[in-house]
PDB file of C-alpha atoms and ligand atoms in Angstrom:
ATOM      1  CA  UNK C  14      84.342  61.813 183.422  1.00 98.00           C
ATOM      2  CA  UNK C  15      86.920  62.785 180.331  1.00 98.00           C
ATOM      3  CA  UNK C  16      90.943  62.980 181.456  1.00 98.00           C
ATOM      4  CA  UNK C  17      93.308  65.326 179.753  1.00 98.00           C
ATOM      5  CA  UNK C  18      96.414  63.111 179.933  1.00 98.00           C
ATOM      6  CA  UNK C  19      98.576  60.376 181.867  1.00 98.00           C
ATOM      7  CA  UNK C  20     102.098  60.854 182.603  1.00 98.00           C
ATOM      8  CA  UNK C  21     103.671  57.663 182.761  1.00 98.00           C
ATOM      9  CA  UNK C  22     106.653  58.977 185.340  1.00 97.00           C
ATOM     10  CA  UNK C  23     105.973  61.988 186.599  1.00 98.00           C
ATOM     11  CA  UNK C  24     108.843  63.758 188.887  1.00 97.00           C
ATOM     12  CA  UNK C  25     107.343  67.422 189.038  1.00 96.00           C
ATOM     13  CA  UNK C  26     103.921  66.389 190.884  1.00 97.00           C
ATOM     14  CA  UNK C  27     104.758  65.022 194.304  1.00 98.00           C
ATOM     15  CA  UNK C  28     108.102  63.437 195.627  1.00 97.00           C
ATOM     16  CA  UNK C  29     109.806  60.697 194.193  1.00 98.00           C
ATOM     17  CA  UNK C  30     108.820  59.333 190.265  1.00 98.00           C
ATOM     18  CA  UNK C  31     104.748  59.356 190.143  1.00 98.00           C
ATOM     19  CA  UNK C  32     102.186  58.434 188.090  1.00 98.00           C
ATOM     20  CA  UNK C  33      99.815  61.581 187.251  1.00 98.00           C
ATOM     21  CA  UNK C  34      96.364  61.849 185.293  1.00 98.00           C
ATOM     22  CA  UNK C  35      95.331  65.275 184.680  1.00 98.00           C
ATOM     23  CA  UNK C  36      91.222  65.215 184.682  1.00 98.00           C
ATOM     24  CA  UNK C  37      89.393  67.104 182.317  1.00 98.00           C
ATOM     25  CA  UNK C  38      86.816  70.170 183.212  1.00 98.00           C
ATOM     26  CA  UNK C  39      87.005  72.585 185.711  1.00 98.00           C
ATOM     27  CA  UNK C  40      84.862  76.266 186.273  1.00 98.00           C
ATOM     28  CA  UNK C  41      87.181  78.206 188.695  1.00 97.00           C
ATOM     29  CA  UNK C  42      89.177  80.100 185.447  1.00 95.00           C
ATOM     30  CA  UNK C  43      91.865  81.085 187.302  1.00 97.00           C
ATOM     31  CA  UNK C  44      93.958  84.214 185.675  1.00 97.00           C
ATOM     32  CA  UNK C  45      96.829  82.916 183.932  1.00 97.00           C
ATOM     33  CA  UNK C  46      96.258  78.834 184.713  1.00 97.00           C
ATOM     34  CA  UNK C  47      98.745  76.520 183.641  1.00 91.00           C
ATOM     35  CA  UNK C  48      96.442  74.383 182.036  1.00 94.00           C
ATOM     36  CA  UNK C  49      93.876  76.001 180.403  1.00 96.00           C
ATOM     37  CA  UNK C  50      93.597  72.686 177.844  1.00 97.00           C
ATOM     38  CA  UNK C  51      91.783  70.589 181.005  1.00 98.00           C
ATOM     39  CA  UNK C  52      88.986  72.957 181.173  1.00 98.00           C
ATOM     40  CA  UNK C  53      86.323  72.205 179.038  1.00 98.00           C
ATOM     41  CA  UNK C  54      84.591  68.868 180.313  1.00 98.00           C
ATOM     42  CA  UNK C  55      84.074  67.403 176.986  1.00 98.00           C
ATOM     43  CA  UNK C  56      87.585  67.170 175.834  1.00 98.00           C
ATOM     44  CA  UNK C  57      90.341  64.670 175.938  1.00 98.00           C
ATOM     45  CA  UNK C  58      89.393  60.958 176.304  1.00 98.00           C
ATOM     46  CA  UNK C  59      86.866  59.536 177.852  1.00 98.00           C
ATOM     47  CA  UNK C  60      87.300  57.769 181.310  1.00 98.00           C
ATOM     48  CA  UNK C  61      86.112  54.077 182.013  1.00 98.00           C
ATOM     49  CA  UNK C  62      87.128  51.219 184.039  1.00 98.00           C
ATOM     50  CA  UNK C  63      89.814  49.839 182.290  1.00 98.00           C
ATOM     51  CA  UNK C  64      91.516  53.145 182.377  1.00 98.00           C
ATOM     52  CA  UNK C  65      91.461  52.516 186.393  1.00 98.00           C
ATOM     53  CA  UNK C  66      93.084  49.092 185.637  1.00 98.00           C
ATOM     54  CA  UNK C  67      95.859  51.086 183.272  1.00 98.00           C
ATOM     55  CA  UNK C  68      96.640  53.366 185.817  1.00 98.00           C
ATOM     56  CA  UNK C  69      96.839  50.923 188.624  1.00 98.00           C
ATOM     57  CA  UNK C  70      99.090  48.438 186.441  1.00 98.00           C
ATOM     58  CA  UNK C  71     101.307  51.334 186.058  1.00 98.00           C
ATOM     59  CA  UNK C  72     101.390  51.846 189.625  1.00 98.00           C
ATOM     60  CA  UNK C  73     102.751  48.834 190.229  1.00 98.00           C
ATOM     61  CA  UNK C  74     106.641  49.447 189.201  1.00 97.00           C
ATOM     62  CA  UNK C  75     108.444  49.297 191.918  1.00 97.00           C
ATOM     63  CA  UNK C  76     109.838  52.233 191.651  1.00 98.00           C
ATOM     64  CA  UNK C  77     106.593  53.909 191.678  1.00 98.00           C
ATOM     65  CA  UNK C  78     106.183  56.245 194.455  1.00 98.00           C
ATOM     66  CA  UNK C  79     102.595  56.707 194.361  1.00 98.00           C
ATOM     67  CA  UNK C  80      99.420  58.362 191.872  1.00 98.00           C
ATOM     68  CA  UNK C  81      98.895  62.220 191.866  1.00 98.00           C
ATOM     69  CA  UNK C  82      95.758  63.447 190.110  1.00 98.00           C
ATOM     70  CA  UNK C  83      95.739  66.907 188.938  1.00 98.00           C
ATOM     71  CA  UNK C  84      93.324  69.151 186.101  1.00 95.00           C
ATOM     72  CA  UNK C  85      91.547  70.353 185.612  1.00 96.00           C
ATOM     73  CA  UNK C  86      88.920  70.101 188.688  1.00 98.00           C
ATOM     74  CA  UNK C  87      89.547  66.728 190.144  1.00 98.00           C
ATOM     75  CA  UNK C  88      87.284  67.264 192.672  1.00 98.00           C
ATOM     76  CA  UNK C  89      84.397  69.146 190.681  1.00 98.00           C
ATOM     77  CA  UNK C  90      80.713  67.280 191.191  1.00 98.00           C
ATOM     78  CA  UNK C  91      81.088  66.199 187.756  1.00 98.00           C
ATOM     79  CA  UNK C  92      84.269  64.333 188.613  1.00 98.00           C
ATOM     80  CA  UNK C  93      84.826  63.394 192.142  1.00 98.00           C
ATOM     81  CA  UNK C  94      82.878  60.103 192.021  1.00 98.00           C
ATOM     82  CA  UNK C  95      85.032  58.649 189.536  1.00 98.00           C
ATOM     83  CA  UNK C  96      88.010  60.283 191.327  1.00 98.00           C
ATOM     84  CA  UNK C  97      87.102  58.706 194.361  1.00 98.00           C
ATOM     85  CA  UNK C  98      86.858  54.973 193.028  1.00 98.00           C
ATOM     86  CA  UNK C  99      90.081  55.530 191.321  1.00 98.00           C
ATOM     87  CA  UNK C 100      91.807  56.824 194.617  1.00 98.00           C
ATOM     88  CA  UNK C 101      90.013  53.779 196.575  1.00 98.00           C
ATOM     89  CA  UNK C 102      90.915  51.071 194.274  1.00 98.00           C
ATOM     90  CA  UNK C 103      94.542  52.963 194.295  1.00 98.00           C
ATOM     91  CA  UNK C 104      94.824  53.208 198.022  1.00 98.00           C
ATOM     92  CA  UNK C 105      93.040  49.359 198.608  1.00 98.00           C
ATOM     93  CA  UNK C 106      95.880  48.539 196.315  1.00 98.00           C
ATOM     94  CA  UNK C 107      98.943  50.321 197.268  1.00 98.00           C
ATOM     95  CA  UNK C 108      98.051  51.048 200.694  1.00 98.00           C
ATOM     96  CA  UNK C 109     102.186  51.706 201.160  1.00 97.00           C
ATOM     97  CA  UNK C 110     102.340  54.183 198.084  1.00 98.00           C
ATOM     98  CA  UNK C 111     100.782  57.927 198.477  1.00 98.00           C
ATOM     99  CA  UNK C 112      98.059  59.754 196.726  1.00 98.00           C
ATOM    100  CA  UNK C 113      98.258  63.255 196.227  1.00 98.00           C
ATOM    101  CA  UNK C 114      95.518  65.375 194.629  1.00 98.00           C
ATOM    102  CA  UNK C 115      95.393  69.025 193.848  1.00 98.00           C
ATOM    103  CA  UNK C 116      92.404  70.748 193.902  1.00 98.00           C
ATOM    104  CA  UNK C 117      90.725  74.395 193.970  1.00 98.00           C
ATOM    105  CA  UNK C 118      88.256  73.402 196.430  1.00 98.00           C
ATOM    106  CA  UNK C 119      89.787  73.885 200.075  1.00 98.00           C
ATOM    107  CA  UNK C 120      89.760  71.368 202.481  1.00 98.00           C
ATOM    108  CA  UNK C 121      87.308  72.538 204.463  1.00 96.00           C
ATOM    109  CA  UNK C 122      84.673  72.388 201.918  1.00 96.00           C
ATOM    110  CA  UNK C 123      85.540  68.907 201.726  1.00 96.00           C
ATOM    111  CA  UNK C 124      85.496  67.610 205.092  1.00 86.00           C
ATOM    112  CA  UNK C 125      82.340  65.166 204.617  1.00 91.00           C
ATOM    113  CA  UNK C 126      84.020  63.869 201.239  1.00 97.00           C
ATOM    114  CA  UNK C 127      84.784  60.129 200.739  1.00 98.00           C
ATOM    115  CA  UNK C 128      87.925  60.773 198.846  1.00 98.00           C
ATOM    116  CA  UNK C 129      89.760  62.007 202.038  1.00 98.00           C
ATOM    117  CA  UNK C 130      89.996  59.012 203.478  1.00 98.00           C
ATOM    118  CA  UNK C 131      92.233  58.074 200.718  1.00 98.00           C
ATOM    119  CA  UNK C 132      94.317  61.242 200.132  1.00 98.00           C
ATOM    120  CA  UNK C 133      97.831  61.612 201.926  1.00 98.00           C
ATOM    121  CA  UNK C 134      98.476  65.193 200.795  1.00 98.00           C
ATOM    122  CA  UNK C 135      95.910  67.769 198.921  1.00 98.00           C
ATOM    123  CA  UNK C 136      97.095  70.560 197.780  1.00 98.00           C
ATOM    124  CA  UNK C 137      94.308  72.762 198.240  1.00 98.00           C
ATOM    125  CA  UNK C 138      92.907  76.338 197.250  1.00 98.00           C
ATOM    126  CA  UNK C 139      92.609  77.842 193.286  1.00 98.00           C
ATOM    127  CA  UNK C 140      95.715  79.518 191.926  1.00 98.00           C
ATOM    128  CA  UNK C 141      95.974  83.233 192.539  1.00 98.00           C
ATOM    129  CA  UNK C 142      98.198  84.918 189.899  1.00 97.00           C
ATOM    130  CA  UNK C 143      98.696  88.054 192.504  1.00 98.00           C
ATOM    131  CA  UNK C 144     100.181  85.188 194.430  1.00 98.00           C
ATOM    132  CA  UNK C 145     102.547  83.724 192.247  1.00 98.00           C
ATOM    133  CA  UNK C 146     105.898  82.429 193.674  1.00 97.00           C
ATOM    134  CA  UNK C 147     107.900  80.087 191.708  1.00 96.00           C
ATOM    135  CA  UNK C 148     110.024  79.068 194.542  1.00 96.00           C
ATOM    136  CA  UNK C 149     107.021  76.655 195.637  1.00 97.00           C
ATOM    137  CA  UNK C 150     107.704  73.149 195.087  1.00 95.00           C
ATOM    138  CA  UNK C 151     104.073  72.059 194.662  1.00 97.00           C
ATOM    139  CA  UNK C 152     101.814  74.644 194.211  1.00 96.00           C
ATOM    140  CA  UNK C 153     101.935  78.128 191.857  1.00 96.00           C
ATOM    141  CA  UNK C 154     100.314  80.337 194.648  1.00 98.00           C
ATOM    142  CA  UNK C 155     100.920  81.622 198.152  1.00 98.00           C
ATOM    143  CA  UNK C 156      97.487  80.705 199.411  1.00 98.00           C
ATOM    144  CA  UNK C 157      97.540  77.174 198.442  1.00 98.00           C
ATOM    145  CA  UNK C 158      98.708  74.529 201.544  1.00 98.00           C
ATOM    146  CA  UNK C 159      99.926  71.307 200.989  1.00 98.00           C
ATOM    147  CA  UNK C 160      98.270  69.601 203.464  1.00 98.00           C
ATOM    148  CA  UNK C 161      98.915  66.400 205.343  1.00 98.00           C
ATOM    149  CA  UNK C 162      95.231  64.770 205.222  1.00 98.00           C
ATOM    150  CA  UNK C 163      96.039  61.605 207.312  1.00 97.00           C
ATOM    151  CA  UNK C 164      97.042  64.501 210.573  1.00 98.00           C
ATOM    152  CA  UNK C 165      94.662  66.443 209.792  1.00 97.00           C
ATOM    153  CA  UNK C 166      91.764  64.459 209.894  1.00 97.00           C
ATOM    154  CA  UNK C 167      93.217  62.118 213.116  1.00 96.00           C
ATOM    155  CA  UNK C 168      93.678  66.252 214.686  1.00 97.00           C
ATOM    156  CA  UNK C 169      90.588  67.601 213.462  1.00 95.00           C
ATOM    157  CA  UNK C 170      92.622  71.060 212.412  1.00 96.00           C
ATOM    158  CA  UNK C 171      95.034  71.405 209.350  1.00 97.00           C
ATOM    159  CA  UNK C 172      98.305  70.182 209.967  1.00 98.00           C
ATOM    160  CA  UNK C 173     100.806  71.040 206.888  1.00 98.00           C
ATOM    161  CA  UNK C 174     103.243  68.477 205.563  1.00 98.00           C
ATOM    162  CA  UNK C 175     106.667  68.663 206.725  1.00 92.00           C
ATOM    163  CA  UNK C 176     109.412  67.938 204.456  1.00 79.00           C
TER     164      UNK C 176
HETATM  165  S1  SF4 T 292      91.614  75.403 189.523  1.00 61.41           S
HETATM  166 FE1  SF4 T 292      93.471  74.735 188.448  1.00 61.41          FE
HETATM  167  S2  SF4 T 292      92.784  74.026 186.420  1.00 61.41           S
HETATM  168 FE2  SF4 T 292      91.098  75.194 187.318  1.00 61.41          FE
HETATM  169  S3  SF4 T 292      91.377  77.271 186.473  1.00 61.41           S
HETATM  170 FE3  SF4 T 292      92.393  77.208 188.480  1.00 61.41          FE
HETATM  171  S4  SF4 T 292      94.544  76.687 188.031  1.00 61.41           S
HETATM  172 FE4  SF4 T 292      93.312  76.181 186.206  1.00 61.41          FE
END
């Protein structure tokens, strides 16, 4: 896997200051994306293990609030075993800290995914320019939810996150 870039505090992707990596490659094309840069899977730099242990050490700041990953396609077949470990060895670590991931894929194509044990909120579905309302907080579309994983899965139905 290649990643675009790392935001070393990041207070637009998720509540409170954040870490964020933005992967590199995704095939959805969505009219109008924001970040048309992350799409081409051979750009940016290249993704290895001491890149987890970067991210991670950054994590640890207390006043950390937690990793979002973002693209890109986090969750494309090319990327979502390396996504996973990272989110594992995130959540293993920081089991008090939250992971949020945004994705094209919706959740329900993702039920049997590893990563979900690991996610606290996905914000789900490909950006739909017909859709756009920037008075969103975390997405660009109306069709996208920003799901609460942990509820959902324990409810077996998608529960949304209440803020
Ligand atoms: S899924 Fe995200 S990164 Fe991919 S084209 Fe759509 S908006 Fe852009």
């Amino acid at each position: 896997m290649r990643y675009n870039k790392i935001r070393k505090m990041d207070i637009s992707n998720g509540p409170g200051i954040r870490i964020s990596i933005f992967v590199q490659g995704c095939t959805f094309n969505c009219k109008n994306c924001f970040n048309p840069e992350t799409h081409d899977f051979n750009s940016g730099e290249k993704f290895t293990k001491d890149t987890i242990n970067s991210i991670l050490e950054l994590c640890s700041k207390e006043y950390i609030s937690g990793l979002s990953i973002l693209g890109g396609e986090p969750l494309h077949p090319k990327n979502i075993q390396e996504v996973t470990l990272l989110a594992k060895e995130f959540k293993q670590k920081y089991p008090n800290k939250t992971l949020w991931v945004w994705s094209g894929f919706e959740f329900e194509m993702l039920k049997n995914k590893e990563i979900l044990n690991y996610i606290d909120v996905l914000v789900d579905g490909q950006y739909v320019d017909d859709l756009h309302n920037p008075k969103l907080k975390w997405c660009g579309s109306s069709n996208q939810r920003v799901i609460d994983v942990i509820k959902s899965l324990k409810n077996d139905k998608i529960i949304l996150l209440e803020e």
